[in-house]
Amino acid sequence: RSCFAGNELTLAYAPLSKVQRGAIDKQFIGIFAGTGSASDIRDMAEKYDCRAVVIMAADGAWANDPFRNSPYYRLSEESPGAWRIYRAIGAKQL
């Protein structure tokens, strides 16, 4: 398993039911919309093995950044007003 790549791509590569795909898709949409919970961020790091995360200024998570104070991710690179790249704590460079 690795980071969720979207509902359509999941159809080709992951043996998940429609209900499972929908739940994961909703979870990721919420995270990047800025409404994700601390447990959603934990799931990204531990359950889905998301080693790197990119937040764009257009994402709702830009203003309500759930990764900034997360114990699972640290800011790796940033272009002020454009994007932030977070890496999972302990993750090897990709």
PDB file of C-alpha atoms in Angstrom:
ATOM      1  CA  ARG A   1       0.000   0.000   0.000  1.00  0.00           C
ATOM      2  CA  SER A   2       1.033   3.566  -0.536  1.00  0.00           C
ATOM      3  CA  CYS A   3      -0.495   6.998  -0.625  1.00  0.00           C
ATOM      4  CA  PHE A   4      -3.981   7.223  -2.164  1.00  0.00           C
ATOM      5  CA  ALA A   5      -3.763   8.406  -5.779  1.00  0.00           C
ATOM      6  CA  GLY A   6      -7.443   9.108  -6.334  1.00  0.00           C
ATOM      7  CA  ASN A   7     -10.518   7.024  -6.836  1.00  0.00           C
ATOM      8  CA  GLU A   8      -9.996   6.414 -10.571  1.00  0.00           C
ATOM      9  CA  LEU A   9      -6.392   5.205 -10.304  1.00  0.00           C
ATOM     10  CA  THR A  10      -7.293   3.041  -7.322  1.00  0.00           C
ATOM     11  CA  LEU A  11      -9.671   1.052  -9.533  1.00  0.00           C
ATOM     12  CA  ALA A  12      -6.718  -0.229 -11.539  1.00  0.00           C
ATOM     13  CA  TYR A  13      -4.261  -0.954  -8.743  1.00  0.00           C
ATOM     14  CA  ALA A  14      -6.013  -1.683  -5.444  1.00  0.00           C
ATOM     15  CA  PRO A  15      -8.483  -4.442  -4.559  1.00  0.00           C
ATOM     16  CA  LEU A  16     -10.817  -2.141  -2.621  1.00  0.00           C
ATOM     17  CA  SER A  17     -14.591  -2.146  -2.653  1.00  0.00           C
ATOM     18  CA  LYS A  18     -16.506   0.858  -3.936  1.00  0.00           C
ATOM     19  CA  VAL A  19     -17.406   1.743  -0.335  1.00  0.00           C
ATOM     20  CA  GLN A  20     -13.754   1.570   0.790  1.00  0.00           C
ATOM     21  CA  ARG A  21     -12.579   3.674  -2.168  1.00  0.00           C
ATOM     22  CA  GLY A  22     -15.279   6.252  -1.460  1.00  0.00           C
ATOM     23  CA  ALA A  23     -14.353   6.499   2.215  1.00  0.00           C
ATOM     24  CA  ILE A  24     -10.647   6.935   1.489  1.00  0.00           C
ATOM     25  CA  ASP A  25     -11.351   9.445  -1.283  1.00  0.00           C
ATOM     26  CA  LYS A  26     -13.556  11.461   1.085  1.00  0.00           C
ATOM     27  CA  GLN A  27     -10.837  11.353   3.753  1.00  0.00           C
ATOM     28  CA  PHE A  28      -8.156  12.694   1.389  1.00  0.00           C
ATOM     29  CA  ILE A  29     -10.457  15.364  -0.029  1.00  0.00           C
ATOM     30  CA  GLY A  30     -11.156  16.552   3.521  1.00  0.00           C
ATOM     31  CA  ILE A  31      -7.459  16.675   4.400  1.00  0.00           C
ATOM     32  CA  PHE A  32      -6.575  18.864   1.423  1.00  0.00           C
ATOM     33  CA  ALA A  33      -9.712  20.957   1.899  1.00  0.00           C
ATOM     34  CA  GLY A  34      -8.392  21.838   5.355  1.00  0.00           C
ATOM     35  CA  THR A  35     -11.029  19.920   7.307  1.00  0.00           C
ATOM     36  CA  GLY A  36      -9.001  16.789   8.047  1.00  0.00           C
ATOM     37  CA  SER A  37      -8.597  15.558  11.591  1.00  0.00           C
ATOM     38  CA  ALA A  38      -5.469  14.529  13.479  1.00  0.00           C
ATOM     39  CA  SER A  39      -6.492  10.893  12.972  1.00  0.00           C
ATOM     40  CA  ASP A  40      -6.741  11.497   9.194  1.00  0.00           C
ATOM     41  CA  ILE A  41      -3.153  12.764   9.209  1.00  0.00           C
ATOM     42  CA  ARG A  42      -2.066   9.741  11.261  1.00  0.00           C
ATOM     43  CA  ASP A  43      -3.770   7.474   8.710  1.00  0.00           C
ATOM     44  CA  MET A  44      -1.858   9.174   5.889  1.00  0.00           C
ATOM     45  CA  ALA A  45       1.445   8.480   7.613  1.00  0.00           C
ATOM     46  CA  GLU A  46       0.795   5.058   9.089  1.00  0.00           C
ATOM     47  CA  LYS A  47      -2.027   3.376   7.213  1.00  0.00           C
ATOM     48  CA  TYR A  48      -1.455   4.755   3.691  1.00  0.00           C
ATOM     49  CA  ASP A  49       2.319   5.213   3.938  1.00  0.00           C
ATOM     50  CA  CYS A  50       2.303   8.761   2.515  1.00  0.00           C
ATOM     51  CA  ARG A  51       5.952   9.723   2.821  1.00  0.00           C
ATOM     52  CA  ALA A  52       5.662  13.119   1.154  1.00  0.00           C
ATOM     53  CA  VAL A  53       2.775  15.584   0.997  1.00  0.00           C
ATOM     54  CA  VAL A  54       2.486  18.701  -1.140  1.00  0.00           C
ATOM     55  CA  ILE A  55       0.112  21.475  -0.121  1.00  0.00           C
ATOM     56  CA  MET A  56      -0.607  24.138  -2.734  1.00  0.00           C
ATOM     57  CA  ALA A  57      -1.767  27.678  -1.995  1.00  0.00           C
ATOM     58  CA  ALA A  58      -5.086  26.878  -3.694  1.00  0.00           C
ATOM     59  CA  ASP A  59      -5.775  24.026  -1.234  1.00  0.00           C
ATOM     60  CA  GLY A  60      -8.002  24.725   1.743  1.00  0.00           C
ATOM     61  CA  ALA A  61      -5.256  23.093   3.820  1.00  0.00           C
ATOM     62  CA  TRP A  62      -3.011  26.071   2.978  1.00  0.00           C
ATOM     63  CA  ALA A  63      -4.808  28.328   5.461  1.00  0.00           C
ATOM     64  CA  ASN A  64      -5.794  25.530   7.834  1.00  0.00           C
ATOM     65  CA  ASP A  65      -2.644  23.416   7.578  1.00  0.00           C
ATOM     66  CA  PRO A  66      -3.125  20.088   9.401  1.00  0.00           C
ATOM     67  CA  PHE A  67       0.506  19.080   8.787  1.00  0.00           C
ATOM     68  CA  ARG A  68       2.224  22.073  10.391  1.00  0.00           C
ATOM     69  CA  ASN A  69       1.868  20.808  13.987  1.00  0.00           C
ATOM     70  CA  SER A  70       1.568  17.114  13.204  1.00  0.00           C
ATOM     71  CA  PRO A  71       3.827  14.661  15.022  1.00  0.00           C
ATOM     72  CA  TYR A  72       3.873  12.599  11.795  1.00  0.00           C
ATOM     73  CA  TYR A  73       5.197  15.163   9.297  1.00  0.00           C
ATOM     74  CA  ARG A  74       7.771  17.923   9.172  1.00  0.00           C
ATOM     75  CA  LEU A  75       8.131  20.784   6.714  1.00  0.00           C
ATOM     76  CA  SER A  76      10.846  19.908   4.221  1.00  0.00           C
ATOM     77  CA  GLU A  77      10.659  22.676   1.607  1.00  0.00           C
ATOM     78  CA  GLU A  78       8.487  25.700   0.980  1.00  0.00           C
ATOM     79  CA  SER A  79       7.896  28.382  -1.603  1.00  0.00           C
ATOM     80  CA  PRO A  80       6.071  31.131   0.341  1.00  0.00           C
ATOM     81  CA  GLY A  81       2.621  31.712  -1.085  1.00  0.00           C
ATOM     82  CA  ALA A  82       2.924  28.799  -3.526  1.00  0.00           C
ATOM     83  CA  TRP A  83       3.574  25.349  -1.997  1.00  0.00           C
ATOM     84  CA  ARG A  84       4.829  23.403   1.016  1.00  0.00           C
ATOM     85  CA  ILE A  85       6.363  19.953   0.982  1.00  0.00           C
ATOM     86  CA  TYR A  86       6.119  17.851   4.108  1.00  0.00           C
ATOM     87  CA  ARG A  87       7.966  14.590   4.671  1.00  0.00           C
ATOM     88  CA  ALA A  88       6.868  11.860   7.035  1.00  0.00           C
ATOM     89  CA  ILE A  89       8.981  11.722  10.187  1.00  0.00           C
ATOM     90  CA  GLY A  90      11.573   9.000   9.660  1.00  0.00           C
ATOM     91  CA  ALA A  91      10.788   8.569   5.960  1.00  0.00           C
ATOM     92  CA  LYS A  92      13.667   8.078   3.582  1.00  0.00           C
ATOM     93  CA  GLN A  93      14.121  10.686   0.873  1.00  0.00           C
ATOM     94  CA  LEU A  94      12.115   9.777  -2.223  1.00  0.00           C
TER      95      LEU A  94
END
